[in-house]
Amino acid sequence: MSAFSEVALERKLSELSNSQQSVQTLSLWLIHHRKHSALIVSVWERELRKAKSNRKLTFLYLANDVIQNSKRKGPEFTKDFAPVIVEAFKHVSSESDESCKKHLGRVLSIWEERSVYENDVLEQLRQALYGDRKVRKRTYEQIKVDENNCSPRSSPTDPPQTTDLIRALQELENAASGDAAVHQRIASLPVEVQDVSLLDRITDKESGEQLSKMVDDACMLLADYNGRLAAEIDDRKQLTRMLSDFLRCQKEFLAEKEHKLEEYKRKLAGVSQVRKELRSRIQNLPDLSRLPNVTGSRVHLPFAGDIYSDD
């Protein structure tokens, strides 16, 4: 990996793109230089505020990747990001649209699930993103009123739109687990980089340095792929939640429509019964046009013109 310097970091941040590979590659470089974590976080915050609006979210993706993947090696980044991450969330949120805020919310939900920060920091992040919307405890009477007034379709979360599901499914079409090229590269790694017992074969410095470069390349390849797989797992978990909410919503719609169907079946049965009874009664009623008069001739029913005749 290249040597660390503030200038090198600024250049790498300026070249950072929204692709997973770009974020994870820079994240690995930062974690490798974690002894400079305080300076890294300081430069990261400065460059975040200078970045264009459409790049700010990528900076938070980078922070997320660094914070989560560096925890195994030490707490430096988690600790150094803590004092600035809340203001960074506020800054990005204030210059973002609703779509971007949803992505910020997803990052926050992951941090909550994995307890990346203490509850007080997570609460500050929630307020930075959503505003001062504290959940207040309700009385028993208020809860009972809500239960009595709620409709059968009420639920704690809104169901995802069909377009969101389609987009999530399409994004998984190119997921890391389906990357045949990387699979082939990993399968082709020489046994020397995977078996410690083979280190005894090294007899000179040149062969040792050559193997060291091969091991570094293998580490980069595997670390990058593991990061992509971890991101894919998060995407699939999110999709699972979306599908669960969508299925719940469809079941509720189904129950509602089945109830309506039964209701209209009863209405149809009622109307059909009225029609049947009406036909039966009509058949039993006398036909006045065919009733005989006292002379035996057919009854003459007057036309409208007859009423006004002089006869």
PDB file of C-alpha atoms in Angstrom:
ATOM      1  CA  MET A   1       0.000   0.000   0.000  1.00  0.00           C
ATOM      2  CA  SER A   2       1.147   3.554  -0.711  1.00  0.00           C
ATOM      3  CA  ALA A   3       2.665   5.647   2.077  1.00  0.00           C
ATOM      4  CA  PHE A   4       0.378   7.845   4.143  1.00  0.00           C
ATOM      5  CA  SER A   5       0.386  11.626   3.962  1.00  0.00           C
ATOM      6  CA  GLU A   6      -2.230  14.313   4.307  1.00  0.00           C
ATOM      7  CA  VAL A   7      -1.777  15.244   0.645  1.00  0.00           C
ATOM      8  CA  ALA A   8      -2.225  11.613  -0.408  1.00  0.00           C
ATOM      9  CA  LEU A   9      -5.371  11.365   1.685  1.00  0.00           C
ATOM     10  CA  GLU A  10      -6.844  14.525   0.174  1.00  0.00           C
ATOM     11  CA  ARG A  11      -6.122  13.188  -3.316  1.00  0.00           C
ATOM     12  CA  LYS A  12      -7.733   9.833  -2.564  1.00  0.00           C
ATOM     13  CA  LEU A  13     -10.817  11.523  -1.077  1.00  0.00           C
ATOM     14  CA  SER A  14     -11.120  13.723  -4.171  1.00  0.00           C
ATOM     15  CA  GLU A  15     -11.058  10.573  -6.342  1.00  0.00           C
ATOM     16  CA  LEU A  16     -13.599   8.717  -4.187  1.00  0.00           C
ATOM     17  CA  SER A  17     -16.642   7.564  -6.155  1.00  0.00           C
ATOM     18  CA  ASN A  18     -19.973   6.083  -5.108  1.00  0.00           C
ATOM     19  CA  SER A  19     -19.065   2.556  -6.206  1.00  0.00           C
ATOM     20  CA  GLN A  20     -18.584  -0.155  -3.602  1.00  0.00           C
ATOM     21  CA  GLN A  21     -15.129  -0.943  -4.920  1.00  0.00           C
ATOM     22  CA  SER A  22     -13.973   2.672  -4.605  1.00  0.00           C
ATOM     23  CA  VAL A  23     -15.323   2.992  -1.051  1.00  0.00           C
ATOM     24  CA  GLN A  24     -13.916  -0.342   0.123  1.00  0.00           C
ATOM     25  CA  THR A  25     -10.505   0.163  -1.498  1.00  0.00           C
ATOM     26  CA  LEU A  26     -10.033   3.507   0.230  1.00  0.00           C
ATOM     27  CA  SER A  27     -11.425   2.060   3.467  1.00  0.00           C
ATOM     28  CA  LEU A  28      -8.757  -0.678   3.432  1.00  0.00           C
ATOM     29  CA  TRP A  29      -6.058   1.940   2.872  1.00  0.00           C
ATOM     30  CA  LEU A  30      -7.306   4.032   5.785  1.00  0.00           C
ATOM     31  CA  ILE A  31      -7.546   1.034   8.108  1.00  0.00           C
ATOM     32  CA  HIS A  32      -4.018   0.057   7.138  1.00  0.00           C
ATOM     33  CA  HIS A  33      -2.907   3.529   8.294  1.00  0.00           C
ATOM     34  CA  ARG A  34      -5.118   3.548  11.398  1.00  0.00           C
ATOM     35  CA  LYS A  35      -2.296   4.947  13.561  1.00  0.00           C
ATOM     36  CA  HIS A  36      -3.113   8.264  11.815  1.00  0.00           C
ATOM     37  CA  SER A  37      -6.835   7.924  12.601  1.00  0.00           C
ATOM     38  CA  ALA A  38      -7.182  11.322  14.302  1.00  0.00           C
ATOM     39  CA  LEU A  39      -5.688  13.149  11.305  1.00  0.00           C
ATOM     40  CA  ILE A  40      -7.678  10.981   8.877  1.00  0.00           C
ATOM     41  CA  VAL A  41     -10.966  11.880  10.578  1.00  0.00           C
ATOM     42  CA  SER A  42     -10.035  15.578  10.650  1.00  0.00           C
ATOM     43  CA  VAL A  43      -9.229  15.620   6.923  1.00  0.00           C
ATOM     44  CA  TRP A  44     -12.331  13.519   6.168  1.00  0.00           C
ATOM     45  CA  GLU A  45     -14.595  16.042   7.918  1.00  0.00           C
ATOM     46  CA  ARG A  46     -12.946  18.991   6.190  1.00  0.00           C
ATOM     47  CA  GLU A  47     -13.203  17.432   2.733  1.00  0.00           C
ATOM     48  CA  LEU A  48     -16.806  16.320   3.408  1.00  0.00           C
ATOM     49  CA  ARG A  49     -17.881  19.928   3.938  1.00  0.00           C
ATOM     50  CA  LYS A  50     -16.054  21.021   0.783  1.00  0.00           C
ATOM     51  CA  ALA A  51     -17.507  18.223  -1.366  1.00  0.00           C
ATOM     52  CA  LYS A  52     -20.392  18.741  -3.770  1.00  0.00           C
ATOM     53  CA  SER A  53     -23.830  17.756  -2.496  1.00  0.00           C
ATOM     54  CA  ASN A  54     -24.027  14.659  -4.685  1.00  0.00           C
ATOM     55  CA  ARG A  55     -20.773  13.301  -3.171  1.00  0.00           C
ATOM     56  CA  LYS A  56     -21.429  13.902   0.521  1.00  0.00           C
ATOM     57  CA  LEU A  57     -23.321  10.660   1.079  1.00  0.00           C
ATOM     58  CA  THR A  58     -20.322   8.727  -0.282  1.00  0.00           C
ATOM     59  CA  PHE A  59     -18.162  10.215   2.486  1.00  0.00           C
ATOM     60  CA  LEU A  60     -20.551   8.780   5.068  1.00  0.00           C
ATOM     61  CA  TYR A  61     -20.495   5.413   3.287  1.00  0.00           C
ATOM     62  CA  LEU A  62     -16.713   5.534   3.620  1.00  0.00           C
ATOM     63  CA  ALA A  63     -16.942   6.385   7.334  1.00  0.00           C
ATOM     64  CA  ASN A  64     -19.400   3.525   7.815  1.00  0.00           C
ATOM     65  CA  ASP A  65     -17.086   1.036   6.116  1.00  0.00           C
ATOM     66  CA  VAL A  66     -14.038   2.220   8.064  1.00  0.00           C
ATOM     67  CA  ILE A  67     -15.816   2.244  11.440  1.00  0.00           C
ATOM     68  CA  GLN A  68     -17.268  -1.242  11.030  1.00  0.00           C
ATOM     69  CA  ASN A  69     -14.285  -2.986   9.448  1.00  0.00           C
ATOM     70  CA  SER A  70     -11.655  -1.422  11.693  1.00  0.00           C
ATOM     71  CA  LYS A  71     -13.246  -2.601  14.955  1.00  0.00           C
ATOM     72  CA  ARG A  72     -11.506  -5.961  14.728  1.00  0.00           C
ATOM     73  CA  LYS A  73      -8.118  -4.238  14.696  1.00  0.00           C
ATOM     74  CA  GLY A  74      -8.784  -1.544  17.270  1.00  0.00           C
ATOM     75  CA  PRO A  75     -11.174   1.175  18.476  1.00  0.00           C
ATOM     76  CA  GLU A  76      -9.281   4.117  16.994  1.00  0.00           C
ATOM     77  CA  PHE A  77     -11.690   5.073  14.227  1.00  0.00           C
ATOM     78  CA  THR A  78     -14.850   4.422  16.251  1.00  0.00           C
ATOM     79  CA  LYS A  79     -13.494   6.724  18.965  1.00  0.00           C
ATOM     80  CA  ASP A  80     -12.172   9.440  16.640  1.00  0.00           C
ATOM     81  CA  PHE A  81     -15.291   9.569  14.472  1.00  0.00           C
ATOM     82  CA  ALA A  82     -17.619   9.845  17.505  1.00  0.00           C
ATOM     83  CA  PRO A  83     -17.111  13.607  18.163  1.00  0.00           C
ATOM     84  CA  VAL A  84     -17.732  14.601  14.526  1.00  0.00           C
ATOM     85  CA  ILE A  85     -20.185  12.045  13.179  1.00  0.00           C
ATOM     86  CA  VAL A  86     -23.325  13.739  14.576  1.00  0.00           C
ATOM     87  CA  GLU A  87     -22.490  17.097  12.976  1.00  0.00           C
ATOM     88  CA  ALA A  88     -21.563  15.250   9.772  1.00  0.00           C
ATOM     89  CA  PHE A  89     -25.016  13.614   9.729  1.00  0.00           C
ATOM     90  CA  LYS A  90     -26.641  17.027  10.271  1.00  0.00           C
ATOM     91  CA  HIS A  91     -24.576  18.569   7.494  1.00  0.00           C
ATOM     92  CA  VAL A  92     -25.290  15.856   4.932  1.00  0.00           C
ATOM     93  CA  SER A  93     -28.962  15.652   5.900  1.00  0.00           C
ATOM     94  CA  SER A  94     -29.426  19.422   5.529  1.00  0.00           C
ATOM     95  CA  GLU A  95     -28.110  19.344   1.960  1.00  0.00           C
ATOM     96  CA  SER A  96     -29.833  16.134   0.851  1.00  0.00           C
ATOM     97  CA  ASP A  97     -33.106  15.139  -0.746  1.00  0.00           C
ATOM     98  CA  GLU A  98     -35.504  12.546   0.664  1.00  0.00           C
ATOM     99  CA  SER A  99     -33.856   9.702  -1.243  1.00  0.00           C
ATOM    100  CA  CYS A 100     -30.469  10.515   0.278  1.00  0.00           C
ATOM    101  CA  LYS A 101     -32.005  10.745   3.753  1.00  0.00           C
ATOM    102  CA  LYS A 102     -33.386   7.228   3.325  1.00  0.00           C
ATOM    103  CA  HIS A 103     -29.838   5.989   2.709  1.00  0.00           C
ATOM    104  CA  LEU A 104     -28.653   7.869   5.795  1.00  0.00           C
ATOM    105  CA  GLY A 105     -31.457   6.226   7.746  1.00  0.00           C
ATOM    106  CA  ARG A 106     -30.283   2.831   6.541  1.00  0.00           C
ATOM    107  CA  VAL A 107     -26.731   3.516   7.773  1.00  0.00           C
ATOM    108  CA  LEU A 108     -28.146   4.602  11.119  1.00  0.00           C
ATOM    109  CA  SER A 109     -30.333   1.505  11.413  1.00  0.00           C
ATOM    110  CA  ILE A 110     -27.286  -0.715  10.793  1.00  0.00           C
ATOM    111  CA  TRP A 111     -25.365   1.104  13.520  1.00  0.00           C
ATOM    112  CA  GLU A 112     -28.302   0.640  15.862  1.00  0.00           C
ATOM    113  CA  GLU A 113     -28.602  -3.073  15.087  1.00  0.00           C
ATOM    114  CA  ARG A 114     -24.870  -3.642  15.580  1.00  0.00           C
ATOM    115  CA  SER A 115     -24.499  -1.260  18.556  1.00  0.00           C
ATOM    116  CA  VAL A 116     -21.674   0.584  16.798  1.00  0.00           C
ATOM    117  CA  TYR A 117     -22.095   3.532  19.206  1.00  0.00           C
ATOM    118  CA  GLU A 118     -23.580   4.055  22.642  1.00  0.00           C
ATOM    119  CA  ASN A 119     -27.289   4.878  22.901  1.00  0.00           C
ATOM    120  CA  ASP A 120     -26.683   8.581  23.594  1.00  0.00           C
ATOM    121  CA  VAL A 121     -24.707   8.977  20.348  1.00  0.00           C
ATOM    122  CA  LEU A 122     -27.304   6.984  18.403  1.00  0.00           C
ATOM    123  CA  GLU A 123     -30.046   9.222  19.824  1.00  0.00           C
ATOM    124  CA  GLN A 124     -28.140  12.318  18.695  1.00  0.00           C
ATOM    125  CA  LEU A 125     -27.794  10.784  15.222  1.00  0.00           C
ATOM    126  CA  ARG A 126     -31.543  10.091  15.130  1.00  0.00           C
ATOM    127  CA  GLN A 127     -32.275  13.699  16.040  1.00  0.00           C
ATOM    128  CA  ALA A 128     -29.731  14.944  13.492  1.00  0.00           C
ATOM    129  CA  LEU A 129     -31.488  12.965  10.779  1.00  0.00           C
ATOM    130  CA  TYR A 130     -35.147  13.091  11.791  1.00  0.00           C
ATOM    131  CA  GLY A 131     -35.326  16.161  14.003  1.00  0.00           C
ATOM    132  CA  ASP A 132     -36.429  16.319  17.622  1.00  0.00           C
ATOM    133  CA  ARG A 133     -39.101  13.652  17.371  1.00  0.00           C
ATOM    134  CA  LYS A 134     -38.840  11.858  20.675  1.00  0.00           C
ATOM    135  CA  VAL A 135     -41.086   8.891  21.283  1.00  0.00           C
ATOM    136  CA  ARG A 136     -43.068   9.637  24.400  1.00  0.00           C
ATOM    137  CA  LYS A 137     -44.573   7.024  26.638  1.00  0.00           C
ATOM    138  CA  ARG A 138     -48.362   6.890  26.418  1.00  0.00           C
ATOM    139  CA  THR A 139     -50.854   6.187  29.116  1.00  0.00           C
ATOM    140  CA  TYR A 140     -52.885   2.995  29.195  1.00  0.00           C
ATOM    141  CA  GLU A 141     -56.019   4.974  28.276  1.00  0.00           C
ATOM    142  CA  GLN A 142     -54.326   6.471  25.198  1.00  0.00           C
ATOM    143  CA  ILE A 143     -53.178   3.047  24.039  1.00  0.00           C
ATOM    144  CA  LYS A 144     -56.714   1.618  24.426  1.00  0.00           C
ATOM    145  CA  VAL A 145     -58.179   4.536  22.446  1.00  0.00           C
ATOM    146  CA  ASP A 146     -55.682   3.879  19.623  1.00  0.00           C
ATOM    147  CA  GLU A 147     -56.483   0.155  19.677  1.00  0.00           C
ATOM    148  CA  ASN A 148     -60.213   0.850  19.432  1.00  0.00           C
ATOM    149  CA  ASN A 149     -59.823   3.384  16.634  1.00  0.00           C
ATOM    150  CA  CYS A 150     -57.205   1.652  14.506  1.00  0.00           C
ATOM    151  CA  SER A 151     -58.232  -0.038  11.287  1.00  0.00           C
ATOM    152  CA  PRO A 152     -57.389  -3.679  10.523  1.00  0.00           C
ATOM    153  CA  ARG A 153     -54.735  -2.521   8.093  1.00  0.00           C
ATOM    154  CA  SER A 154     -52.798  -0.321  10.533  1.00  0.00           C
ATOM    155  CA  SER A 155     -49.143  -1.339  10.917  1.00  0.00           C
ATOM    156  CA  PRO A 156     -45.922   0.118  12.382  1.00  0.00           C
ATOM    157  CA  THR A 157     -44.266   0.475   8.970  1.00  0.00           C
ATOM    158  CA  ASP A 158     -45.432   1.500   5.532  1.00  0.00           C
ATOM    159  CA  PRO A 159     -45.208  -1.278   2.936  1.00  0.00           C
ATOM    160  CA  PRO A 160     -42.537  -0.794   0.242  1.00  0.00           C
ATOM    161  CA  GLN A 161     -43.577   0.304  -3.204  1.00  0.00           C
ATOM    162  CA  THR A 162     -43.350  -2.234  -6.020  1.00  0.00           C
ATOM    163  CA  THR A 163     -40.767  -0.064  -7.784  1.00  0.00           C
ATOM    164  CA  ASP A 164     -38.545  -0.155  -4.667  1.00  0.00           C
ATOM    165  CA  LEU A 165     -38.704  -3.954  -4.625  1.00  0.00           C
ATOM    166  CA  ILE A 166     -37.871  -4.174  -8.318  1.00  0.00           C
ATOM    167  CA  ARG A 167     -34.923  -1.803  -7.880  1.00  0.00           C
ATOM    168  CA  ALA A 168     -33.603  -3.789  -4.886  1.00  0.00           C
ATOM    169  CA  LEU A 169     -33.879  -7.031  -6.838  1.00  0.00           C
ATOM    170  CA  GLN A 170     -32.131  -5.524  -9.862  1.00  0.00           C
ATOM    171  CA  GLU A 171     -29.264  -4.284  -7.697  1.00  0.00           C
ATOM    172  CA  LEU A 172     -28.686  -7.846  -6.504  1.00  0.00           C
ATOM    173  CA  GLU A 173     -28.319  -9.096 -10.071  1.00  0.00           C
ATOM    174  CA  ASN A 174     -24.685  -7.903  -9.982  1.00  0.00           C
ATOM    175  CA  ALA A 175     -24.055  -8.883  -6.363  1.00  0.00           C
ATOM    176  CA  ALA A 176     -20.634  -9.993  -5.142  1.00  0.00           C
ATOM    177  CA  SER A 177     -21.679 -13.626  -4.720  1.00  0.00           C
ATOM    178  CA  GLY A 178     -22.246 -13.849  -8.476  1.00  0.00           C
ATOM    179  CA  ASP A 179     -18.887 -12.338  -9.484  1.00  0.00           C
ATOM    180  CA  ALA A 180     -17.396 -15.271 -11.406  1.00  0.00           C
ATOM    181  CA  ALA A 181     -14.220 -13.341 -12.254  1.00  0.00           C
ATOM    182  CA  VAL A 182     -13.348 -12.770  -8.590  1.00  0.00           C
ATOM    183  CA  HIS A 183     -14.231 -16.384  -7.780  1.00  0.00           C
ATOM    184  CA  GLN A 184     -11.723 -17.479 -10.416  1.00  0.00           C
ATOM    185  CA  ARG A 185      -9.021 -15.125  -9.097  1.00  0.00           C
ATOM    186  CA  ILE A 186      -9.503 -16.429  -5.546  1.00  0.00           C
ATOM    187  CA  ALA A 187      -9.488 -20.037  -6.735  1.00  0.00           C
ATOM    188  CA  SER A 188      -6.254 -19.346  -8.630  1.00  0.00           C
ATOM    189  CA  LEU A 189      -4.352 -18.012  -5.601  1.00  0.00           C
ATOM    190  CA  PRO A 190      -1.098 -19.948  -5.187  1.00  0.00           C
ATOM    191  CA  VAL A 191      -0.942 -22.394  -2.304  1.00  0.00           C
ATOM    192  CA  GLU A 192       2.070 -20.516  -0.917  1.00  0.00           C
ATOM    193  CA  VAL A 193      -0.141 -17.617   0.219  1.00  0.00           C
ATOM    194  CA  GLN A 194      -2.567 -19.941   2.007  1.00  0.00           C
ATOM    195  CA  ASP A 195      -0.369 -22.436   3.837  1.00  0.00           C
ATOM    196  CA  VAL A 196       1.943 -21.257   6.616  1.00  0.00           C
ATOM    197  CA  SER A 197       3.877 -24.513   6.550  1.00  0.00           C
ATOM    198  CA  LEU A 198       5.186 -23.672   3.079  1.00  0.00           C
ATOM    199  CA  LEU A 199       7.088 -20.643   4.405  1.00  0.00           C
ATOM    200  CA  ASP A 200       9.976 -22.988   5.116  1.00  0.00           C
ATOM    201  CA  ARG A 201      10.623 -23.061   1.392  1.00  0.00           C
ATOM    202  CA  ILE A 202      11.796 -19.460   1.444  1.00  0.00           C
ATOM    203  CA  THR A 203      15.582 -19.523   1.220  1.00  0.00           C
ATOM    204  CA  ASP A 204      16.510 -15.967   0.257  1.00  0.00           C
ATOM    205  CA  LYS A 205      15.317 -12.372   0.664  1.00  0.00           C
ATOM    206  CA  GLU A 206      14.281 -11.999  -2.959  1.00  0.00           C
ATOM    207  CA  SER A 207      11.894 -14.947  -2.850  1.00  0.00           C
ATOM    208  CA  GLY A 208      10.623 -13.732   0.516  1.00  0.00           C
ATOM    209  CA  GLU A 209       9.808 -10.266  -0.837  1.00  0.00           C
ATOM    210  CA  GLN A 210       8.165 -11.797  -3.890  1.00  0.00           C
ATOM    211  CA  LEU A 211       5.963 -13.952  -1.692  1.00  0.00           C
ATOM    212  CA  SER A 212       5.234 -10.946   0.545  1.00  0.00           C
ATOM    213  CA  LYS A 213       3.871  -9.031  -2.449  1.00  0.00           C
ATOM    214  CA  MET A 214       1.727 -12.022  -3.441  1.00  0.00           C
ATOM    215  CA  VAL A 215       0.360 -12.243   0.112  1.00  0.00           C
ATOM    216  CA  ASP A 216      -0.418  -8.498   0.173  1.00  0.00           C
ATOM    217  CA  ASP A 217      -2.265  -8.773  -3.144  1.00  0.00           C
ATOM    218  CA  ALA A 218      -4.187 -11.790  -1.877  1.00  0.00           C
ATOM    219  CA  CYS A 219      -5.129  -9.944   1.328  1.00  0.00           C
ATOM    220  CA  MET A 220      -6.373  -6.960  -0.661  1.00  0.00           C
ATOM    221  CA  LEU A 221      -8.371  -9.200  -2.980  1.00  0.00           C
ATOM    222  CA  LEU A 222      -9.959 -11.192  -0.152  1.00  0.00           C
ATOM    223  CA  ALA A 223     -10.571  -8.184   2.098  1.00  0.00           C
ATOM    224  CA  ASP A 224     -12.231  -6.313  -0.753  1.00  0.00           C
ATOM    225  CA  TYR A 225     -14.384  -9.316  -1.649  1.00  0.00           C
ATOM    226  CA  ASN A 226     -15.312  -9.929   1.978  1.00  0.00           C
ATOM    227  CA  GLY A 227     -16.387  -6.290   2.238  1.00  0.00           C
ATOM    228  CA  ARG A 228     -18.531  -6.664  -0.878  1.00  0.00           C
ATOM    229  CA  LEU A 229     -20.081  -9.852   0.504  1.00  0.00           C
ATOM    230  CA  ALA A 230     -20.819  -8.114   3.826  1.00  0.00           C
ATOM    231  CA  ALA A 231     -22.523  -5.287   1.920  1.00  0.00           C
ATOM    232  CA  GLU A 232     -24.487  -7.843  -0.113  1.00  0.00           C
ATOM    233  CA  ILE A 233     -25.619  -9.546   3.101  1.00  0.00           C
ATOM    234  CA  ASP A 234     -26.899  -6.192   4.391  1.00  0.00           C
ATOM    235  CA  ASP A 235     -28.690  -5.623   1.072  1.00  0.00           C
ATOM    236  CA  ARG A 236     -30.295  -9.059   1.228  1.00  0.00           C
ATOM    237  CA  LYS A 237     -31.382  -8.513   4.846  1.00  0.00           C
ATOM    238  CA  GLN A 238     -32.930  -5.212   3.813  1.00  0.00           C
ATOM    239  CA  LEU A 239     -34.669  -6.926   0.878  1.00  0.00           C
ATOM    240  CA  THR A 240     -35.929  -9.639   3.236  1.00  0.00           C
ATOM    241  CA  ARG A 241     -37.464  -6.970   5.465  1.00  0.00           C
ATOM    242  CA  MET A 242     -38.998  -5.261   2.437  1.00  0.00           C
ATOM    243  CA  LEU A 243     -40.452  -8.526   1.151  1.00  0.00           C
ATOM    244  CA  SER A 244     -41.794  -9.343   4.611  1.00  0.00           C
ATOM    245  CA  ASP A 245     -43.515  -5.951   4.824  1.00  0.00           C
ATOM    246  CA  PHE A 246     -44.800  -6.313   1.264  1.00  0.00           C
ATOM    247  CA  LEU A 247     -46.141  -9.819   1.989  1.00  0.00           C
ATOM    248  CA  ARG A 248     -47.802  -8.628   5.193  1.00  0.00           C
ATOM    249  CA  CYS A 249     -49.453  -5.803   3.265  1.00  0.00           C
ATOM    250  CA  GLN A 250     -50.636  -8.170   0.532  1.00  0.00           C
ATOM    251  CA  LYS A 251     -52.094 -10.560   3.120  1.00  0.00           C
ATOM    252  CA  GLU A 252     -53.991  -7.665   4.682  1.00  0.00           C
ATOM    253  CA  PHE A 253     -55.259  -6.582   1.258  1.00  0.00           C
ATOM    254  CA  LEU A 254     -56.231 -10.176   0.508  1.00  0.00           C
ATOM    255  CA  ALA A 255     -58.173 -10.509   3.762  1.00  0.00           C
ATOM    256  CA  GLU A 256     -59.928  -7.209   3.092  1.00  0.00           C
ATOM    257  CA  LYS A 257     -60.862  -8.172  -0.479  1.00  0.00           C
ATOM    258  CA  GLU A 258     -62.046 -11.623   0.613  1.00  0.00           C
ATOM    259  CA  HIS A 259     -64.247  -9.927   3.193  1.00  0.00           C
ATOM    260  CA  LYS A 260     -65.626  -7.623   0.486  1.00  0.00           C
ATOM    261  CA  LEU A 261     -66.194 -10.581  -1.818  1.00  0.00           C
ATOM    262  CA  GLU A 262     -68.227 -12.397   0.843  1.00  0.00           C
ATOM    263  CA  GLU A 263     -70.210  -9.216   1.475  1.00  0.00           C
ATOM    264  CA  TYR A 264     -71.060  -8.799  -2.220  1.00  0.00           C
ATOM    265  CA  LYS A 265     -71.844 -12.493  -2.547  1.00  0.00           C
ATOM    266  CA  ARG A 266     -74.465 -12.028   0.162  1.00  0.00           C
ATOM    267  CA  LYS A 267     -75.807  -8.972  -1.637  1.00  0.00           C
ATOM    268  CA  LEU A 268     -75.969 -10.921  -4.917  1.00  0.00           C
ATOM    269  CA  ALA A 269     -77.766 -13.799  -3.185  1.00  0.00           C
ATOM    270  CA  GLY A 270     -80.289 -11.341  -1.735  1.00  0.00           C
ATOM    271  CA  VAL A 271     -80.932  -9.638  -5.079  1.00  0.00           C
ATOM    272  CA  SER A 272     -81.186 -13.031  -6.831  1.00  0.00           C
ATOM    273  CA  GLN A 273     -83.781 -14.158  -4.285  1.00  0.00           C
ATOM    274  CA  VAL A 274     -85.796 -10.987  -4.850  1.00  0.00           C
ATOM    275  CA  ARG A 275     -85.649 -11.574  -8.628  1.00  0.00           C
ATOM    276  CA  LYS A 276     -86.795 -15.188  -8.227  1.00  0.00           C
ATOM    277  CA  GLU A 277     -89.690 -14.249  -5.937  1.00  0.00           C
ATOM    278  CA  LEU A 278     -90.653 -11.363  -8.198  1.00  0.00           C
ATOM    279  CA  ARG A 279     -90.811 -13.621 -11.270  1.00  0.00           C
ATOM    280  CA  SER A 280     -92.918 -16.141  -9.357  1.00  0.00           C
ATOM    281  CA  ARG A 281     -95.366 -13.459  -8.255  1.00  0.00           C
ATOM    282  CA  ILE A 282     -95.607 -11.935 -11.705  1.00  0.00           C
ATOM    283  CA  GLN A 283     -96.498 -15.316 -13.149  1.00  0.00           C
ATOM    284  CA  ASN A 284     -99.332 -15.698 -10.601  1.00  0.00           C
ATOM    285  CA  LEU A 285    -100.823 -12.253 -11.265  1.00  0.00           C
ATOM    286  CA  PRO A 286    -103.846 -11.999 -13.661  1.00  0.00           C
ATOM    287  CA  ASP A 287    -103.313 -10.671 -17.172  1.00  0.00           C
ATOM    288  CA  LEU A 288    -105.905  -7.827 -17.389  1.00  0.00           C
ATOM    289  CA  SER A 289    -105.572  -7.570 -21.168  1.00  0.00           C
ATOM    290  CA  ARG A 290    -106.999 -11.107 -21.500  1.00  0.00           C
ATOM    291  CA  LEU A 291    -109.907 -10.897 -18.992  1.00  0.00           C
ATOM    292  CA  PRO A 292    -113.371 -11.510 -20.666  1.00  0.00           C
ATOM    293  CA  ASN A 293    -116.288  -9.049 -20.271  1.00  0.00           C
ATOM    294  CA  VAL A 294    -119.838 -10.081 -19.397  1.00  0.00           C
ATOM    295  CA  THR A 295    -120.760 -10.610 -23.070  1.00  0.00           C
ATOM    296  CA  GLY A 296    -117.855 -12.915 -23.551  1.00  0.00           C
ATOM    297  CA  SER A 297    -115.931 -10.487 -25.793  1.00  0.00           C
ATOM    298  CA  ARG A 298    -112.495  -9.339 -24.889  1.00  0.00           C
ATOM    299  CA  VAL A 299    -112.274  -6.235 -22.728  1.00  0.00           C
ATOM    300  CA  HIS A 300    -111.474  -3.121 -24.700  1.00  0.00           C
ATOM    301  CA  LEU A 301    -108.825  -1.090 -22.937  1.00  0.00           C
ATOM    302  CA  PRO A 302    -109.021   2.564 -23.994  1.00  0.00           C
ATOM    303  CA  PHE A 303    -106.180   4.294 -25.725  1.00  0.00           C
ATOM    304  CA  ALA A 304    -105.136   7.707 -24.605  1.00  0.00           C
ATOM    305  CA  GLY A 305    -107.006   9.208 -27.552  1.00  0.00           C
ATOM    306  CA  ASP A 306    -110.252   7.555 -26.510  1.00  0.00           C
ATOM    307  CA  ILE A 307    -110.347   9.507 -23.304  1.00  0.00           C
ATOM    308  CA  TYR A 308    -110.727  12.766 -25.215  1.00  0.00           C
ATOM    309  CA  SER A 309    -113.142  11.527 -27.888  1.00  0.00           C
ATOM    310  CA  ASP A 310    -116.616  13.102 -28.212  1.00  0.00           C
ATOM    311  CA  ASP A 311    -118.404   9.728 -28.292  1.00  0.00           C
TER     312      ASP A 311
END
